[in-house]
Amino acid sequence: MSLNGQVALVTGASRGIGRAVALKLAKEGAAVVVTATTVESAQRTADEIVASGGKALALKVDVSSVDEVESLFKEAVAAFGKVDILVNNAGITKDGLLLRMKESDWDAVIDVNLKGAFNCIREAAKLMSKARYGRIVNVSSVVGEMGNPGQANYCASKAGMIGLTKSVAKELARRNVTVNAVTPGFIETDMTAELGEKTKEALMEQIPMGRLGSGDDIANAVYFLVAESGSYITGHVLSVNGGMYM
Ligand code: NAD
């Protein structure tokens, strides 16, 4: 188990991609701080980890709140002593065409997806710079690279995460802290479950590999970046999209 003795914090880990990432990092030996918007939903993932012999702590956080994120990191350090790995996975959509997009829908998506990642990175960077070790992975999206009608707010937030990743990677490299992004394609989770069959079929035509991805596909990529295998990789954007965008 290559992450033995390490502590990982995964945001939005109650379900979908975040849950798969939390389970994978725990399976590889990390103690995992599982966060979600309610403690009950985070607890479900934490219970799964503990049931398979791992260590986990469930905490509630709204990543868009600076105060809540500060408390989150304090509680994580109080429980496990440090944070070696941060996975910024929490994300939301509020889709709509630009001309009809409400200011509140723009703000909410930028606040959770982009400012949330900034809030967590800033807290993690304090600990990781001091420790001279850290691994940060930001879960962006294929549509942050290619754009998507009806998702101007979401695509802007996900493209912003890529700029954030590269800038912070340059700032923290000398401290042995790597910062990378993964850009999932269309992954089978609650976020994509709402899509109608016709939309899914149309999407499938854009995916050369002919299938939606799974949470495990993303978890494996995150693991590659945070484990020994990723130790000389920083500022990279790793596409995990079945060939949808190259
Ligand atoms: P999901 O909706 O199933 O899960 C989202 C998670 O984020 C939940 O645990 C939720 O509690 C948490 N969350 C939401 N708002 C939060 C907040 N304010 N503070 C803290 N946590 C919050 O989504 P998913 O499909 O598993 O997506 C996970 C990440 O991957 C998101 O960032 C999403 O944008 C990204 N992504 C998903 C896909 C896809 O096809 N599913 C594709 C590309 C990128």
PDB file of C-alpha atoms and ligand atoms in Angstrom, residues 11-18 35-38 41 61-64 88-92 112-113 139-142 154 158 183-192, ligand 1:
ATOM      1  CA  THR A  11     -13.803  17.444  -1.048  1.00  0.00           C
ATOM      2  CA  GLY A  12     -17.248  16.386  -2.269  1.00  0.00           C
ATOM      3  CA  ALA A  13     -16.557  12.758  -1.422  1.00  0.00           C
ATOM      4  CA  SER A  14     -20.079  11.644  -0.493  1.00  0.00           C
ATOM      5  CA  ARG A  15     -20.784  10.223  -3.944  1.00  0.00           C
ATOM      6  CA  GLY A  16     -19.647   9.987  -7.551  1.00  0.00           C
ATOM      7  CA  ILE A  17     -16.059  10.800  -8.451  1.00  0.00           C
ATOM      8  CA  GLY A  18     -15.101  12.093  -4.989  1.00  0.00           C
ATOM      9  CA  THR A  35     -15.931  15.995   3.163  1.00  0.00           C
ATOM     10  CA  ALA A  36     -19.355  16.825   1.788  1.00  0.00           C
ATOM     11  CA  THR A  37     -22.098  19.393   2.280  1.00  0.00           C
ATOM     12  CA  THR A  38     -23.691  17.279   5.034  1.00  0.00           C
ATOM     13  CA  SER A  41     -23.492  11.963   3.463  1.00  0.00           C
ATOM     14  CA  VAL A  61     -17.858  21.773   4.632  1.00  0.00           C
ATOM     15  CA  ASP A  62     -19.111  24.301   2.138  1.00  0.00           C
ATOM     16  CA  VAL A  63     -15.895  24.882   0.196  1.00  0.00           C
ATOM     17  CA  SER A  64     -17.017  28.347  -0.899  1.00  0.00           C
ATOM     18  CA  ASN A  88     -10.401  19.469  -4.943  1.00  0.00           C
ATOM     19  CA  ASN A  89     -13.361  17.562  -6.297  1.00  0.00           C
ATOM     20  CA  ALA A  90     -16.426  19.417  -4.955  1.00  0.00           C
ATOM     21  CA  GLY A  91     -18.374  20.878  -7.841  1.00  0.00           C
ATOM     22  CA  ILE A  92     -21.826  21.932  -8.991  1.00  0.00           C
ATOM     23  CA  VAL A 112     -18.050  26.505  -5.315  1.00  0.00           C
ATOM     24  CA  ASN A 113     -15.922  25.231  -8.199  1.00  0.00           C
ATOM     25  CA  VAL A 139     -10.806  17.984 -10.653  1.00  0.00           C
ATOM     26  CA  SER A 140     -11.531  20.212 -13.639  1.00  0.00           C
ATOM     27  CA  SER A 141     -13.481  19.021 -16.697  1.00  0.00           C
ATOM     28  CA  VAL A 142     -13.150  18.291 -20.390  1.00  0.00           C
ATOM     29  CA  TYR A 154     -19.303  25.841 -15.340  1.00  0.00           C
ATOM     30  CA  LYS A 158     -13.248  24.611 -14.820  1.00  0.00           C
ATOM     31  CA  THR A 183     -10.113  16.722 -16.754  1.00  0.00           C
ATOM     32  CA  PRO A 184     -12.799  14.027 -16.730  1.00  0.00           C
ATOM     33  CA  GLY A 185     -14.932  13.515 -19.814  1.00  0.00           C
ATOM     34  CA  PHE A 186     -18.506  12.319 -19.275  1.00  0.00           C
ATOM     35  CA  ILE A 187     -18.547  10.178 -16.157  1.00  0.00           C
ATOM     36  CA  GLU A 188     -21.498   8.120 -14.913  1.00  0.00           C
ATOM     37  CA  THR A 189     -22.509   9.905 -11.670  1.00  0.00           C
ATOM     38  CA  ASP A 190     -25.519  11.768 -10.229  1.00  0.00           C
ATOM     39  CA  MET A 191     -24.306  14.858 -12.134  1.00  0.00           C
ATOM     40  CA  THR A 192     -24.814  13.145 -15.513  1.00  0.00           C
TER      41      THR A 192
HETATM   42  P1  NAD B   1     -21.750  14.802  -7.824  1.00  0.00           P
HETATM   43  O1  NAD B   1     -22.800  15.831  -7.985  1.00  0.00           O
HETATM   44  O2  NAD B   1     -22.134  13.352  -7.852  1.00  0.00           O
HETATM   45  O3  NAD B   1     -20.943  15.073  -6.460  1.00  0.00           O
HETATM   46  C1  NAD B   1     -20.543  16.358  -6.110  1.00  0.00           C
HETATM   47  C2  NAD B   1     -19.964  16.371  -4.716  1.00  0.00           C
HETATM   48  O4  NAD B   1     -19.612  17.724  -4.400  1.00  0.00           O
HETATM   49  C3  NAD B   1     -20.941  15.915  -3.641  1.00  0.00           C
HETATM   50  O5  NAD B   1     -20.240  15.144  -2.684  1.00  0.00           O
HETATM   51  C4  NAD B   1     -21.410  17.209  -2.984  1.00  0.00           C
HETATM   52  O6  NAD B   1     -21.721  17.047  -1.609  1.00  0.00           O
HETATM   53  C5  NAD B   1     -20.167  18.069  -3.143  1.00  0.00           C
HETATM   54  N1  NAD B   1     -20.450  19.497  -3.080  1.00  0.00           N
HETATM   55  C6  NAD B   1     -21.340  20.215  -3.806  1.00  0.00           C
HETATM   56  N2  NAD B   1     -21.314  21.507  -3.434  1.00  0.00           N
HETATM   57  C7  NAD B   1     -20.390  21.618  -2.454  1.00  0.00           C
HETATM   58  C8  NAD B   1     -19.915  22.681  -1.652  1.00  0.00           C
HETATM   59  N3  NAD B   1     -20.395  23.935  -1.782  1.00  0.00           N
HETATM   60  N4  NAD B   1     -18.959  22.424  -0.730  1.00  0.00           N
HETATM   61  C9  NAD B   1     -18.481  21.178  -0.585  1.00  0.00           C
HETATM   62  N5  NAD B   1     -18.882  20.120  -1.297  1.00  0.00           N
HETATM   63  C10 NAD B   1     -19.833  20.341  -2.224  1.00  0.00           C
HETATM   64  O7  NAD B   1     -20.652  15.138  -8.923  1.00  0.00           O
HETATM   65  P2  NAD B   1     -19.581  14.230  -9.704  1.00  0.00           P
HETATM   66  O8  NAD B   1     -20.138  13.921 -11.032  1.00  0.00           O
HETATM   67  O9  NAD B   1     -19.058  13.143  -8.851  1.00  0.00           O
HETATM   68  O10 NAD B   1     -18.461  15.345  -9.944  1.00  0.00           O
HETATM   69  C11 NAD B   1     -17.352  15.514  -9.102  1.00  0.00           C
HETATM   70  C12 NAD B   1     -16.430  16.551  -9.717  1.00  0.00           C
HETATM   71  O11 NAD B   1     -16.045  16.124 -11.027  1.00  0.00           O
HETATM   72  C13 NAD B   1     -17.099  17.917  -9.898  1.00  0.00           C
HETATM   73  O12 NAD B   1     -16.154  18.939  -9.647  1.00  0.00           O
HETATM   74  C14 NAD B   1     -17.495  17.914 -11.357  1.00  0.00           C
HETATM   75  O13 NAD B   1     -17.576  19.214 -11.864  1.00  0.00           O
HETATM   76  C15 NAD B   1     -16.352  17.125 -11.963  1.00  0.00           C
HETATM   77  N6  NAD B   1     -16.672  16.523 -13.249  1.00  0.00           N
HETATM   78  C16 NAD B   1     -17.694  15.617 -13.369  1.00  0.00           C
HETATM   79  C17 NAD B   1     -17.958  15.064 -14.611  1.00  0.00           C
HETATM   80  C18 NAD B   1     -19.061  14.057 -14.815  1.00  0.00           C
HETATM   81  O14 NAD B   1     -19.303  13.694 -15.960  1.00  0.00           O
HETATM   82  N7  NAD B   1     -19.723  13.561 -13.788  1.00  0.00           N
HETATM   83  C19 NAD B   1     -17.200  15.426 -15.712  1.00  0.00           C
HETATM   84  C20 NAD B   1     -16.166  16.342 -15.562  1.00  0.00           C
HETATM   85  C21 NAD B   1     -15.920  16.879 -14.318  1.00  0.00           C
END
